[in-house]
mmCIF file with all atom_site columns, C-alpha atoms in Angstrom:
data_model
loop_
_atom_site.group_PDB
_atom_site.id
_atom_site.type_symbol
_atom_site.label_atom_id
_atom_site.label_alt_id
_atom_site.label_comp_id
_atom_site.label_asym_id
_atom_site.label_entity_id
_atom_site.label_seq_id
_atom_site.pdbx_PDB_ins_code
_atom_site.Cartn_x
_atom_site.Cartn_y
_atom_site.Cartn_z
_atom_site.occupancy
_atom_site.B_iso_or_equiv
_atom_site.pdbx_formal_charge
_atom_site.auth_seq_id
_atom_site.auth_comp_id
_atom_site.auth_asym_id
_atom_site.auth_atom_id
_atom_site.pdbx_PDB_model_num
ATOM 1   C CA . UNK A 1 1   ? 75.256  96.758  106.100 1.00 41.00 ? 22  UNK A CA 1
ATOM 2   C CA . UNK A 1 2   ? 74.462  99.996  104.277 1.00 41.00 ? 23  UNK A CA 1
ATOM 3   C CA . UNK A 1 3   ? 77.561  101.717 105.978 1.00 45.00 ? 24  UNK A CA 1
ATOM 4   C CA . UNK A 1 4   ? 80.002  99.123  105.903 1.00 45.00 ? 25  UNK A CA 1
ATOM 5   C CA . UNK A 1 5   ? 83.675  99.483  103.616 1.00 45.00 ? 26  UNK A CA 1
ATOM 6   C CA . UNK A 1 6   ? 85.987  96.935  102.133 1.00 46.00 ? 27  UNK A CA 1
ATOM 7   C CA . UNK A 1 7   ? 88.917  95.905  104.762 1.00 48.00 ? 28  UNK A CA 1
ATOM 8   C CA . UNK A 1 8   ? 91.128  95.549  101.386 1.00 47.00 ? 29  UNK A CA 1
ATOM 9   C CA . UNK A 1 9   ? 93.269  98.407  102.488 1.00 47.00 ? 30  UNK A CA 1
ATOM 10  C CA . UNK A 1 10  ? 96.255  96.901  99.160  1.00 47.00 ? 31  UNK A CA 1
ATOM 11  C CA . UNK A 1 11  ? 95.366  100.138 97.261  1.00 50.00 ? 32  UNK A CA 1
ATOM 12  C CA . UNK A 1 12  ? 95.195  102.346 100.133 1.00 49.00 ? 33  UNK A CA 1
ATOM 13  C CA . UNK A 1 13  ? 98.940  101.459 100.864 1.00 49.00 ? 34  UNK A CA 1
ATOM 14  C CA . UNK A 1 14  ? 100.165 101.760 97.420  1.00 49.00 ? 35  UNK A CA 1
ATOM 15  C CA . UNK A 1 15  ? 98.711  105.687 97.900  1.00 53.00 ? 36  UNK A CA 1
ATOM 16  C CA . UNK A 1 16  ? 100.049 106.414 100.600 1.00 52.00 ? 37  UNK A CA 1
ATOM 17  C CA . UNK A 1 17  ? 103.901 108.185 99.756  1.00 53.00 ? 38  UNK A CA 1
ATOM 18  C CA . UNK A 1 18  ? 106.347 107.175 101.875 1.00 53.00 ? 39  UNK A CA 1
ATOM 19  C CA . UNK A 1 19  ? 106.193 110.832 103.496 1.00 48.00 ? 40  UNK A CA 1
ATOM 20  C CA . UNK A 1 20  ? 102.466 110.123 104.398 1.00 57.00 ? 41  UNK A CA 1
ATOM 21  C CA . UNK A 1 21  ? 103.970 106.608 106.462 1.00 57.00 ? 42  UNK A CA 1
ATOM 22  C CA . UNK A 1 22  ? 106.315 109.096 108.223 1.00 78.00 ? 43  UNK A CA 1
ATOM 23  C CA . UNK A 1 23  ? 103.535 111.548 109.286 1.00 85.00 ? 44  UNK A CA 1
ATOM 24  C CA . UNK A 1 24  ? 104.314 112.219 112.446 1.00 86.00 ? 45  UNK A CA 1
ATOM 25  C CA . UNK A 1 25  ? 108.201 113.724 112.177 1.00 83.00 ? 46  UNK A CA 1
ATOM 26  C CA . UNK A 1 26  ? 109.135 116.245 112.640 1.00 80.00 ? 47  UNK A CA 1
ATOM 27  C CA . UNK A 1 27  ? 107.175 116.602 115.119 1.00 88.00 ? 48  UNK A CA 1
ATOM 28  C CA . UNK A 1 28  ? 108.422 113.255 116.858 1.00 89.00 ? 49  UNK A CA 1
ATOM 29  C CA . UNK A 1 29  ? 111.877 115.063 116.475 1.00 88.00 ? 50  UNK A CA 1
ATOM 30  C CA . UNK A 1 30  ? 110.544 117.764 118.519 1.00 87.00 ? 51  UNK A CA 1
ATOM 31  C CA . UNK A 1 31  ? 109.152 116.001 121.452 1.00 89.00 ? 52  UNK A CA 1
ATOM 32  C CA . UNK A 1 32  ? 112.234 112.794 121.623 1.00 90.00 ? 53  UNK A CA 1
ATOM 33  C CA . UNK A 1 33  ? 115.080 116.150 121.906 1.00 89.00 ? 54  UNK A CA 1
ATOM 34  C CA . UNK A 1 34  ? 112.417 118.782 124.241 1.00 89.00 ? 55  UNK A CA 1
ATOM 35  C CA . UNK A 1 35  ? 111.668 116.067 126.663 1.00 88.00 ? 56  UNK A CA 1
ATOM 36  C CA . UNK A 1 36  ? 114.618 113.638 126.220 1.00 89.00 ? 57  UNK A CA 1
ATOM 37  C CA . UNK A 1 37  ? 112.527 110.348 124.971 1.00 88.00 ? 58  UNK A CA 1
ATOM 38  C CA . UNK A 1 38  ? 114.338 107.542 123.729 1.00 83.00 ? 59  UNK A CA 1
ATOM 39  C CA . UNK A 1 39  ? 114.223 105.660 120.826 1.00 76.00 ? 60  UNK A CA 1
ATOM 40  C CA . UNK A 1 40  ? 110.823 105.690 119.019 1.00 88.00 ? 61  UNK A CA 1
ATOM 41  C CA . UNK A 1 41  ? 108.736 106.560 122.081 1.00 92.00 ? 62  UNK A CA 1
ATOM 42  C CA . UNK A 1 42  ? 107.515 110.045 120.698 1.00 91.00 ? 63  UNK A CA 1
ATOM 43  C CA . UNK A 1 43  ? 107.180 108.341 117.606 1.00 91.00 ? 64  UNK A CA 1
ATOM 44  C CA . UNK A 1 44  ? 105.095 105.382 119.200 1.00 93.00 ? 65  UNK A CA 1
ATOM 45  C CA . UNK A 1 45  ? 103.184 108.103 121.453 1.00 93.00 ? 66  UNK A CA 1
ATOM 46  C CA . UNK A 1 46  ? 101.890 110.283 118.394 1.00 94.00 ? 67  UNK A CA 1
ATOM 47  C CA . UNK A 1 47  ? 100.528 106.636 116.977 1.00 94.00 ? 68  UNK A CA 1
ATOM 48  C CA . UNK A 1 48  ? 98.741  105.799 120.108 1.00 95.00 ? 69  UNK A CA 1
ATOM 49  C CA . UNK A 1 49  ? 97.275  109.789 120.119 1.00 94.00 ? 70  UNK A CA 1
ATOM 50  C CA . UNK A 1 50  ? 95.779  109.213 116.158 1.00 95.00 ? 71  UNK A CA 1
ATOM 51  C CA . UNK A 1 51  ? 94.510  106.138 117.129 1.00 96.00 ? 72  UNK A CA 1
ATOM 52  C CA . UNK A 1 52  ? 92.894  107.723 120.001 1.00 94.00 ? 73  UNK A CA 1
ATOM 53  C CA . UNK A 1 53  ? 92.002  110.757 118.120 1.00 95.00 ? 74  UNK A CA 1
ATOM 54  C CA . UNK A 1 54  ? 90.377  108.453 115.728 1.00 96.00 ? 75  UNK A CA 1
ATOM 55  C CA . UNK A 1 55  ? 88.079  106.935 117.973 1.00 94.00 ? 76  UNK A CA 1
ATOM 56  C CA . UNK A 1 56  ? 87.667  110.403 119.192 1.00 92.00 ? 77  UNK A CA 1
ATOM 57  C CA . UNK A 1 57  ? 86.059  111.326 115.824 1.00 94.00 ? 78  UNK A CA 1
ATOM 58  C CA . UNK A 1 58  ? 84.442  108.001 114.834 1.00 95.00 ? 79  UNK A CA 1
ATOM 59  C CA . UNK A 1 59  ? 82.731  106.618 117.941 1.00 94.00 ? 80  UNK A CA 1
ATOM 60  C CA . UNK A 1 60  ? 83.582  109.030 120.681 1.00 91.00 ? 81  UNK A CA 1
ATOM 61  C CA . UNK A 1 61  ? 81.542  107.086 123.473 1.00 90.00 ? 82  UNK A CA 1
ATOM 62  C CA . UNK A 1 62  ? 83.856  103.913 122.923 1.00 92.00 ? 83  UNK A CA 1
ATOM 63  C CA . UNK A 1 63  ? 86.803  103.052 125.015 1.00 92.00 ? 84  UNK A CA 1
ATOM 64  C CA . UNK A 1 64  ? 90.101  103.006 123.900 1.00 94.00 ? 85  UNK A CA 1
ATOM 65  C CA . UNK A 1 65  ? 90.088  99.434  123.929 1.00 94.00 ? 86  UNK A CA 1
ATOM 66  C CA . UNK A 1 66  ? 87.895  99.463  120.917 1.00 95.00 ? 87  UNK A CA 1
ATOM 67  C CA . UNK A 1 67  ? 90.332  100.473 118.255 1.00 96.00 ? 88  UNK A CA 1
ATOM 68  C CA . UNK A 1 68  ? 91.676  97.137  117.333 1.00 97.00 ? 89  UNK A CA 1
ATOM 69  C CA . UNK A 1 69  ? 87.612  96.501  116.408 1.00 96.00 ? 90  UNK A CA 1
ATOM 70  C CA . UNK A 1 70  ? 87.351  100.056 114.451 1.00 96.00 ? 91  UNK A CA 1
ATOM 71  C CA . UNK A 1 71  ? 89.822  99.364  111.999 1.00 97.00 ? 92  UNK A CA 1
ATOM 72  C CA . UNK A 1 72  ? 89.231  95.778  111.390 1.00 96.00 ? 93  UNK A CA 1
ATOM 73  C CA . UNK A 1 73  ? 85.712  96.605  110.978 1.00 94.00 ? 94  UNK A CA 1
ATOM 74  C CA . UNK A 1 74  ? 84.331  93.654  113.691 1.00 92.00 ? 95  UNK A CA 1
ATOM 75  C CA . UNK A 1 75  ? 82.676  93.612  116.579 1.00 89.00 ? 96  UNK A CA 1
ATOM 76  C CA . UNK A 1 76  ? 79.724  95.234  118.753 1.00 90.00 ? 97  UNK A CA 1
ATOM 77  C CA . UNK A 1 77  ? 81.235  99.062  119.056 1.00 87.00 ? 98  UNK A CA 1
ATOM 78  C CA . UNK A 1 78  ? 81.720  98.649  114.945 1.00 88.00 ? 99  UNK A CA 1
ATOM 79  C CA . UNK A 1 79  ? 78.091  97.159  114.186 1.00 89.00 ? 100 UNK A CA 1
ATOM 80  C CA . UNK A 1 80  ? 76.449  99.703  116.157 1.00 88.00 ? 101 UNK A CA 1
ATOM 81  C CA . UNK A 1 81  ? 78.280  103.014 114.929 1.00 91.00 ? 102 UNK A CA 1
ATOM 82  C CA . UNK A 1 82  ? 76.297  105.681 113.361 1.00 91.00 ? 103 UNK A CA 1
ATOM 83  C CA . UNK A 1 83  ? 76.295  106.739 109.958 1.00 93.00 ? 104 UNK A CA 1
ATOM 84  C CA . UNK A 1 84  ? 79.657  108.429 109.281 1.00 94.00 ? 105 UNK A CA 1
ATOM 85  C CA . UNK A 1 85  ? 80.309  110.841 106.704 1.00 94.00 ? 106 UNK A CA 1
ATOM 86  C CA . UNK A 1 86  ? 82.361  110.498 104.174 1.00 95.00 ? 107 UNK A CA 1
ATOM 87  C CA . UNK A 1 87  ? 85.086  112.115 105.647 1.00 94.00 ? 108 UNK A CA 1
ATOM 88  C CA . UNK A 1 88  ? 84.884  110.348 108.362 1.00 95.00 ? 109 UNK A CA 1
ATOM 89  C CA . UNK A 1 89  ? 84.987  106.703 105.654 1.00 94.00 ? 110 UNK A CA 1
ATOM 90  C CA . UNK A 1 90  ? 88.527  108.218 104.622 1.00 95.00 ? 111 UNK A CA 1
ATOM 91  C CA . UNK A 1 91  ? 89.498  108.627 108.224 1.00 96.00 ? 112 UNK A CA 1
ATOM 92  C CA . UNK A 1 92  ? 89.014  104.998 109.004 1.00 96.00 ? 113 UNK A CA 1
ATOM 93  C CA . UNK A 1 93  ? 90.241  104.101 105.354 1.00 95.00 ? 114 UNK A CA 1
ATOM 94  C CA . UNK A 1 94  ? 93.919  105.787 105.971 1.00 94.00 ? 115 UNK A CA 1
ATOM 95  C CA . UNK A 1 95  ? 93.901  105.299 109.566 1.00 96.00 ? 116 UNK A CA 1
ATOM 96  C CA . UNK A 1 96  ? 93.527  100.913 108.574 1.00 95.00 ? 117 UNK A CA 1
ATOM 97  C CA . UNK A 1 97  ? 97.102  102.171 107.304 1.00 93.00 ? 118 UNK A CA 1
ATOM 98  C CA . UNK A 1 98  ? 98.807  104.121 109.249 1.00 94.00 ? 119 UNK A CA 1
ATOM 99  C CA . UNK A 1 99  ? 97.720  102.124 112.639 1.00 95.00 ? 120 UNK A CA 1
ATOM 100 C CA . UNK A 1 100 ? 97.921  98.793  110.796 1.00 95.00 ? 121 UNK A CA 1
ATOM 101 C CA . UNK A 1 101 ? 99.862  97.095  114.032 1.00 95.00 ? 122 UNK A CA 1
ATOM 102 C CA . UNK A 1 102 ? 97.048  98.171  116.316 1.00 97.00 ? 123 UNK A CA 1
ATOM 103 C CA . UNK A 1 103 ? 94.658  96.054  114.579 1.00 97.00 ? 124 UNK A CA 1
ATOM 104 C CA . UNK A 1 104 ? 96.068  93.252  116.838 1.00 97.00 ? 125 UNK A CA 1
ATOM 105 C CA . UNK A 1 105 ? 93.863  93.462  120.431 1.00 97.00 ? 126 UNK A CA 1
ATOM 106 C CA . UNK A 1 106 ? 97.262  92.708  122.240 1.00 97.00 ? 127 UNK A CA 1
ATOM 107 C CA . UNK A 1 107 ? 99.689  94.905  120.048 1.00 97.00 ? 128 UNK A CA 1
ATOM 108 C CA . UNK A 1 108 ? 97.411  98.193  121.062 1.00 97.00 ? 129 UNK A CA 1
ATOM 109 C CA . UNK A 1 109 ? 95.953  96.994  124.861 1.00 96.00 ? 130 UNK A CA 1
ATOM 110 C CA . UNK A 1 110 ? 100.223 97.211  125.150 1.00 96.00 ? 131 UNK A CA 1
ATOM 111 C CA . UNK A 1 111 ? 100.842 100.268 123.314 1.00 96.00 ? 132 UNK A CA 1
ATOM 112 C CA . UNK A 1 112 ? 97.974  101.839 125.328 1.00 94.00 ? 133 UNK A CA 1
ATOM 113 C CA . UNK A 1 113 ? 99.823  100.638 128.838 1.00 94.00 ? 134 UNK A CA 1
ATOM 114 C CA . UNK A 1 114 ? 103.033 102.199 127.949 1.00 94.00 ? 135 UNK A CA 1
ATOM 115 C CA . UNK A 1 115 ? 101.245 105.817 126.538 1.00 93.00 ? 136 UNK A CA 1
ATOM 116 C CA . UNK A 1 116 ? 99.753  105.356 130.347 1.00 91.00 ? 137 UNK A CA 1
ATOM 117 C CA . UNK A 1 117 ? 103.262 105.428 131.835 1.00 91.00 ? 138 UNK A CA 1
ATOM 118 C CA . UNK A 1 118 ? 104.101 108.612 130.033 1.00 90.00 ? 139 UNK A CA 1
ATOM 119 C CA . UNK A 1 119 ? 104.103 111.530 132.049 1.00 88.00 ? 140 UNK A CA 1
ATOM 120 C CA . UNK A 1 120 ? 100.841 113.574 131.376 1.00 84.00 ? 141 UNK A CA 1
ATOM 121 C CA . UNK A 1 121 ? 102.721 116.729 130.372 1.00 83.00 ? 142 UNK A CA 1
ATOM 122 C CA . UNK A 1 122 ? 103.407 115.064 127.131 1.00 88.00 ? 143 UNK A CA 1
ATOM 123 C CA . UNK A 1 123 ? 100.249 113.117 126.598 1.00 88.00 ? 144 UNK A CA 1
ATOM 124 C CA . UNK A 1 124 ? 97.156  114.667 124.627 1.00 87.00 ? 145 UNK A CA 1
ATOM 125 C CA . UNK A 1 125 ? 94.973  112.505 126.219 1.00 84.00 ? 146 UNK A CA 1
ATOM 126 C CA . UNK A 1 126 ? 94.818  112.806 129.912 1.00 69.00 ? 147 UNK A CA 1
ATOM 127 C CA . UNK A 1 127 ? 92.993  109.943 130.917 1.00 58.00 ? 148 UNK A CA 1
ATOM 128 C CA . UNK A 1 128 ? 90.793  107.328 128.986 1.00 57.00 ? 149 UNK A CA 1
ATOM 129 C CA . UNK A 1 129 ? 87.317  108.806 129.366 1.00 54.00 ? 150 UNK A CA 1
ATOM 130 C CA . UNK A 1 130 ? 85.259  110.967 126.984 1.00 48.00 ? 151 UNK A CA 1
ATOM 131 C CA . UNK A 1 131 ? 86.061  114.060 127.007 1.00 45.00 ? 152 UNK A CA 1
ATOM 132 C CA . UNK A 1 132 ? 89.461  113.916 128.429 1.00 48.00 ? 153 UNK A CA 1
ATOM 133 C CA . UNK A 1 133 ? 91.746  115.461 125.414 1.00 50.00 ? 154 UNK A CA 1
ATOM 134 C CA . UNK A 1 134 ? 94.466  118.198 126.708 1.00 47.00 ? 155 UNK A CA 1
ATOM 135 C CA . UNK A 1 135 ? 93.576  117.487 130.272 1.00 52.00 ? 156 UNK A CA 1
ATOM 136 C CA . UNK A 1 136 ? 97.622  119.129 131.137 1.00 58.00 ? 157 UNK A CA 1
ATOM 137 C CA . UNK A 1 137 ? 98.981  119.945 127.814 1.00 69.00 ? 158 UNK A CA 1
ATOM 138 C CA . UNK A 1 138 ? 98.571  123.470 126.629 1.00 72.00 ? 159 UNK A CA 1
ATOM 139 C CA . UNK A 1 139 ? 95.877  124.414 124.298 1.00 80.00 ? 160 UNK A CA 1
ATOM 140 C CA . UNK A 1 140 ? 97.828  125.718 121.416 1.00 80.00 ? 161 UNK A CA 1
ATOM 141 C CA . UNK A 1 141 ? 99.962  122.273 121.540 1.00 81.00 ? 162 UNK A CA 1
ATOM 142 C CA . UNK A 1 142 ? 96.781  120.482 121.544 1.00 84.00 ? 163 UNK A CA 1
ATOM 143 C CA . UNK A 1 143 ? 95.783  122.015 118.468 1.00 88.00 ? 164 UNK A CA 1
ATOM 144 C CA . UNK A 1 144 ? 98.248  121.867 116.782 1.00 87.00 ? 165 UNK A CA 1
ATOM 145 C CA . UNK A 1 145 ? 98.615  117.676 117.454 1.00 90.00 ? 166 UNK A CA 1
ATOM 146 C CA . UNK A 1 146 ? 94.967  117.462 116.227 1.00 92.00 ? 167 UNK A CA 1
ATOM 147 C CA . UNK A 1 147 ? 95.804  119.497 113.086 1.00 92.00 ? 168 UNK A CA 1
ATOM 148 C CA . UNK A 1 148 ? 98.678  116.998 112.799 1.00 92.00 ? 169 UNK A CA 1
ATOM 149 C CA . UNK A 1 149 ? 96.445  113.786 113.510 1.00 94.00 ? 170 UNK A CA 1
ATOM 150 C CA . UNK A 1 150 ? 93.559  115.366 110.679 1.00 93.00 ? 171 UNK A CA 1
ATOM 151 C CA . UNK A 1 151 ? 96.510  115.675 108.414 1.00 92.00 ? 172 UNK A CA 1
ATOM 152 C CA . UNK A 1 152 ? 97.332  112.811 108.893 1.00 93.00 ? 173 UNK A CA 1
ATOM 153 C CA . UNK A 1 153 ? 93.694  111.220 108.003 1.00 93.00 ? 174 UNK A CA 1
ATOM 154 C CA . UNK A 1 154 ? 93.204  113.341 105.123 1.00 88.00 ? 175 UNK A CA 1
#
């Protein structure tokens, strides 16, 4: 297929420094000590919110579910994308990194579930349908997490 890339994502990782794998502090920082998250949830939230802002970019009439196909390059939502620019080829080339756990179906159907439970305040994503980015949060936070997430894709 004309716009297909190699799932060999070896010399991606090698790139990538190890501030690129930690991406997401200090914002992470921010949210776990503002709203009192344990653990790695603010961590594991901005994760869900690239993967989400990836599909967001790449196929944005897919459901969430459809991540786990996007970055192992399978499946009906992947064979019938459009032709992507190249910027949108590194996207999916750094996000096969970054989000390599969510390549398992299960791994990121779970991580979804949990991102539901969060309380929408805190959640860039409102709700799973098209269109829904920001739905409570306020616009300049919103922003400023997508700046993060292209950042991040660069």
């Amino acid at each position: 297929m004309m716009n297909a890339l190699p799932l060999s994502d070896a010399p991606l990782a090698r790139q990538l420094s190890p501030f690129l794998l930690h991406w997401q502090e200090p914002l992470a920082t921010q949210l776990r000590y503002q709203h009192e998250l344990p653990g790695q949830v603010a961590n594991r939230l901005l994760n869900v919110e690239l993967g989400l802002f990836l599909l967001a970019e790449l196929l944005p009439l897919a459901p969430p579910q459809a991540l786990p196909e996007l970055l192992n390059g399978e499946g009906v939502v992947y064979q019938l994308r459009p032709v992507w620019k190249p910027r949108q080829h590194r996207y999916l080339n750094r996000a096969r990194a970054l989000l390599a756990p969510y390549q398992d179906r299960d791994r990121w159907l779970a991580a979804l579930a949990k991102y539901d439970t969060l309380p929408t305040s805190l959640r860039a994503f409102g709700s799973h349908e098209p269109g829904s980015c920001g739905a409570e949060i306020h616009r300049s936070i919103l922003r400023s997490r997508e700046d993060l997430f292209r950042q991040a894709l660069v």
